[in-house]
mmCIF file of C-alpha atoms in Angstrom:
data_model
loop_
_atom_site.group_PDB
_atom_site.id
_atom_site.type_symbol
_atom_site.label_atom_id
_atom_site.label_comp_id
_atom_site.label_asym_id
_atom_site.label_seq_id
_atom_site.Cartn_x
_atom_site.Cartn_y
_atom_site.Cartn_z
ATOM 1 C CA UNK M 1493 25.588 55.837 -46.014
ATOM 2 C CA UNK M 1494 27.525 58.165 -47.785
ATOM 3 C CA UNK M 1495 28.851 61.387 -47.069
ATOM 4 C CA UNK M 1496 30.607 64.126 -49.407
ATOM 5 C CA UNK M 1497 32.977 66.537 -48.077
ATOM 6 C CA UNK M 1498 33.911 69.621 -50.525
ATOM 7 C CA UNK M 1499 36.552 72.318 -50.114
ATOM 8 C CA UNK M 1500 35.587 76.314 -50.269
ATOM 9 C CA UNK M 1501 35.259 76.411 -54.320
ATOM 10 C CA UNK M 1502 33.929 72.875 -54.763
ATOM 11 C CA UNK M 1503 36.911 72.166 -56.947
ATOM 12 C CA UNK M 1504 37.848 69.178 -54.513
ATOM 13 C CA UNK M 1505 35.846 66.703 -52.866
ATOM 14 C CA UNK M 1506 35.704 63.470 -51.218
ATOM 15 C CA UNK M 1507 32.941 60.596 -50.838
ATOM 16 C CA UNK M 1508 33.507 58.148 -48.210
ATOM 17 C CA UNK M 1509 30.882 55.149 -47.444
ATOM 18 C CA UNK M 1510 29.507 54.349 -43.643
ATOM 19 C CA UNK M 1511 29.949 55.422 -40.483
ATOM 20 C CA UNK M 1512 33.292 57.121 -39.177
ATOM 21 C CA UNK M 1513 35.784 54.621 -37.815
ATOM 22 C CA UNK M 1514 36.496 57.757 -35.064
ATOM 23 C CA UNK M 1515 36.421 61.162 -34.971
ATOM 24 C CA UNK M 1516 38.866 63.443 -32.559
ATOM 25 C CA UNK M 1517 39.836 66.401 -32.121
ATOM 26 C CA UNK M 1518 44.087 67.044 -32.808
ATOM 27 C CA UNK M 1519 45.300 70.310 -30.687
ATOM 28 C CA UNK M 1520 49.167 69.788 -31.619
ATOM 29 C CA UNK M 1521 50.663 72.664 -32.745
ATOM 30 C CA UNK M 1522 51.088 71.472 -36.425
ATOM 31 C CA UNK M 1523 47.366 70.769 -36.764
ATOM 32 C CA UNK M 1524 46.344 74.190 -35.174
ATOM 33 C CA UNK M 1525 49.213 75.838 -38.015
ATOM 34 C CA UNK M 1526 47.654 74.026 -40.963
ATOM 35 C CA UNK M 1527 44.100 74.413 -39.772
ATOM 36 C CA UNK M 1528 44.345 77.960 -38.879
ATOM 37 C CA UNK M 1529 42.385 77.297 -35.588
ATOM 38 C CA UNK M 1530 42.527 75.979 -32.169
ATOM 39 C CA UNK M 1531 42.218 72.308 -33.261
ATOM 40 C CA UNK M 1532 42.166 69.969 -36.015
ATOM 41 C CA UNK M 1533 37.895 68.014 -36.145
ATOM 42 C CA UNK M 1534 38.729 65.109 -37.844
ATOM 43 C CA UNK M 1535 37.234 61.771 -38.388
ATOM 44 C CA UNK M 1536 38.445 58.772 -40.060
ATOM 45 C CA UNK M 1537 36.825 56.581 -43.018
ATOM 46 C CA UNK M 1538 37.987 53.264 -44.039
ATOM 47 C CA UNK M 1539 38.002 52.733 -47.892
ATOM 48 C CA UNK M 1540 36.621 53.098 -50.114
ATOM 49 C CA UNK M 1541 36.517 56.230 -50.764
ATOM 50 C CA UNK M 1542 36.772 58.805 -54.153
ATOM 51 C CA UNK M 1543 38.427 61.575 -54.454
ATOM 52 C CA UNK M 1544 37.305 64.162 -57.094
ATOM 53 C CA UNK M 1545 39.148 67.146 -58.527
ATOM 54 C CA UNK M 1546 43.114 67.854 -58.241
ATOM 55 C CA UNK M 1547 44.927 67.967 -55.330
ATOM 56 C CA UNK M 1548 48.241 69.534 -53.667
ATOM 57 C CA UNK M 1549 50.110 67.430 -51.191
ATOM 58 C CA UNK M 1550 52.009 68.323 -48.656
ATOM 59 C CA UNK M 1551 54.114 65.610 -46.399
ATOM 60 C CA UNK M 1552 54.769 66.156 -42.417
ATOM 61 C CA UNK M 1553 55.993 64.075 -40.055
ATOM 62 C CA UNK M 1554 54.806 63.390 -36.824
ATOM 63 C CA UNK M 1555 56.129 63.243 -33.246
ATOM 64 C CA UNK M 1556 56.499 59.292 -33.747
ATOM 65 C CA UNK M 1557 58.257 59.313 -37.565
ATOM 66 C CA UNK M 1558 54.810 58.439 -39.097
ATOM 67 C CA UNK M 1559 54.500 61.052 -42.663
ATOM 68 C CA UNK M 1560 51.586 62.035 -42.980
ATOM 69 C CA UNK M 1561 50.268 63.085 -46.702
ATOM 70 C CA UNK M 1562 48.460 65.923 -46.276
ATOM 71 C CA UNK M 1563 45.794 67.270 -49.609
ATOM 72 C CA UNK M 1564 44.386 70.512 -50.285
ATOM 73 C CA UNK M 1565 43.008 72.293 -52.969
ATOM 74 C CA UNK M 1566 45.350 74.371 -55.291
ATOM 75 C CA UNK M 1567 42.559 76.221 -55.828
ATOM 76 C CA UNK M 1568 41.356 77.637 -52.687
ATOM 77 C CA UNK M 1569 43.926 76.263 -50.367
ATOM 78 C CA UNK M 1570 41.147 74.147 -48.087
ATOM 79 C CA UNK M 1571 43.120 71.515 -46.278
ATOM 80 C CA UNK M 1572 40.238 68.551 -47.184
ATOM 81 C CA UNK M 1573 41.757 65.284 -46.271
ATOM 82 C CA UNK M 1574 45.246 63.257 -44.934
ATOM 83 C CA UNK M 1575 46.267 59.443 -44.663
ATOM 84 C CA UNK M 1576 49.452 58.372 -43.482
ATOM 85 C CA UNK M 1577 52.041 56.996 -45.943
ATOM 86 C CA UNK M 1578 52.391 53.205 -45.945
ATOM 87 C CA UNK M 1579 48.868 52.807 -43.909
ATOM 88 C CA UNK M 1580 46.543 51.625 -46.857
ATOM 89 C CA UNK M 1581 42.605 51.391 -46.613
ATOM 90 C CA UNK M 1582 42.234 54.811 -44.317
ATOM 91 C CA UNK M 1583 41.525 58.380 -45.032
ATOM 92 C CA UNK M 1584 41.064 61.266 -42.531
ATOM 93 C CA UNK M 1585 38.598 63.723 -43.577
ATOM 94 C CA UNK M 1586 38.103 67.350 -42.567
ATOM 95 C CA UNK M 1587 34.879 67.471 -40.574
ATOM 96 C CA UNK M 1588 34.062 70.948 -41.771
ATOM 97 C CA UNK M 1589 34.087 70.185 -45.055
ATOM 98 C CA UNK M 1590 30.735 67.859 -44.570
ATOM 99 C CA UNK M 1591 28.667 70.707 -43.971
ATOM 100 C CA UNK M 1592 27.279 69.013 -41.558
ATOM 101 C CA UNK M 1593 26.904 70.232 -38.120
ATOM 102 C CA UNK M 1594 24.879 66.850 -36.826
ATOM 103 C CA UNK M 1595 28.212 64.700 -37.489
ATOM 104 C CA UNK M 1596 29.426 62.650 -34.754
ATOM 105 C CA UNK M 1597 31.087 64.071 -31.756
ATOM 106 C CA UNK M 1598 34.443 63.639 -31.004
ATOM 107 C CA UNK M 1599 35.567 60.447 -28.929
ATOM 108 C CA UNK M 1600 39.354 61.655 -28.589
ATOM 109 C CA UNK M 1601 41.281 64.586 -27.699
ATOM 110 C CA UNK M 1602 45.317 63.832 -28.785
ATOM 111 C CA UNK M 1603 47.877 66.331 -27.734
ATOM 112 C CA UNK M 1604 45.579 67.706 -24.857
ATOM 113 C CA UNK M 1605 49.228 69.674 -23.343
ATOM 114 C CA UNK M 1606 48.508 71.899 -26.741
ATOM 115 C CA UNK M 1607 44.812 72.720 -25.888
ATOM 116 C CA UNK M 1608 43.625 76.390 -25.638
ATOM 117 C CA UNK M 1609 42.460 77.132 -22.348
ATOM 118 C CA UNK M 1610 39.060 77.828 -23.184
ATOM 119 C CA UNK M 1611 38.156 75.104 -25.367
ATOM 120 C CA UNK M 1612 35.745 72.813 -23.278
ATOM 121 C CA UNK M 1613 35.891 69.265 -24.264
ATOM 122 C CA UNK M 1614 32.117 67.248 -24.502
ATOM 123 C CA UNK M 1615 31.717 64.717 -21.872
ATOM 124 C CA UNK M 1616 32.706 61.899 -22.187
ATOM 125 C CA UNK M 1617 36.074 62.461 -24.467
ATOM 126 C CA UNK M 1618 39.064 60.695 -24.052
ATOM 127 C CA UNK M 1619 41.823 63.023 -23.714
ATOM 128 C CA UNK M 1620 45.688 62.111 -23.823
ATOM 129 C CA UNK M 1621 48.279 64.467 -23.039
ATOM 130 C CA UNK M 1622 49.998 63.516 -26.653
ATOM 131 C CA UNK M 1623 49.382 61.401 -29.297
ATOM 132 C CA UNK M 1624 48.696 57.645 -27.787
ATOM 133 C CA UNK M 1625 49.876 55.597 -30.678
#
């Protein structure tokens, strides 16, 4: 299976192949900056994967010294995808940027402390109060 997930313009996409390795929600305060929301939908794709268009990057580290390599279009400004430096074969992927609003729930909730009050998680999520790793 393959999926395609485009910014606003179309300028920048992705393609990843087969099923998510997991999808989660991120409520740390970083993600809800960068996303502009209440929480960052993720889900994460092991390569390969092809990335189409040009890119800006943007590098933030997390909680645990782990940079994180943040891409978005120069164009638009969507924030599209991420993969942590030095972590090879893995890509996170915005999942609004499928366009697809059968994609997999979440299975994880990180930095739960973070969440707005009146976002209800789906049954069944793991939640943890921070990031577990």
């Amino acid at each position: 299976m393959q999926r395609v997930a485009s910014c606003t313009c179309g300028q920048l996409s992705i393609t990843v192949e087969g099923e998510p390795r997991g999808v989660g929600l991120c409520h740390c305060l970083a993600c809800q900056s960068r996303t502009g929301s209440a929480f960052a939908y993720l889900a994460s794709f092991a390569a390969p994967y092809t990335v189409s268009g040009r890119a800006f990057e943007y590098v933030r580290t997390g909680d645990q010294g782990a940079a994180f390599k943040f891409r978005f279009c120069p164009v638009c400004g969507s924030n599209l995808f991420h993969s942590e430096e030095g972590a090879t074969g893995a890509v996170s992927v915005a999942v609004g940027a499928f366009g697809d609003p059968d994609f997999p729930l979440p299975q994880v909730s990180v930095y739960d402390i973070r969440r707005h009050g009146w976002v209800a998680l789906p049954t069944g999520i793991q939640a943890f109060p921070r990031d577990p790793d």
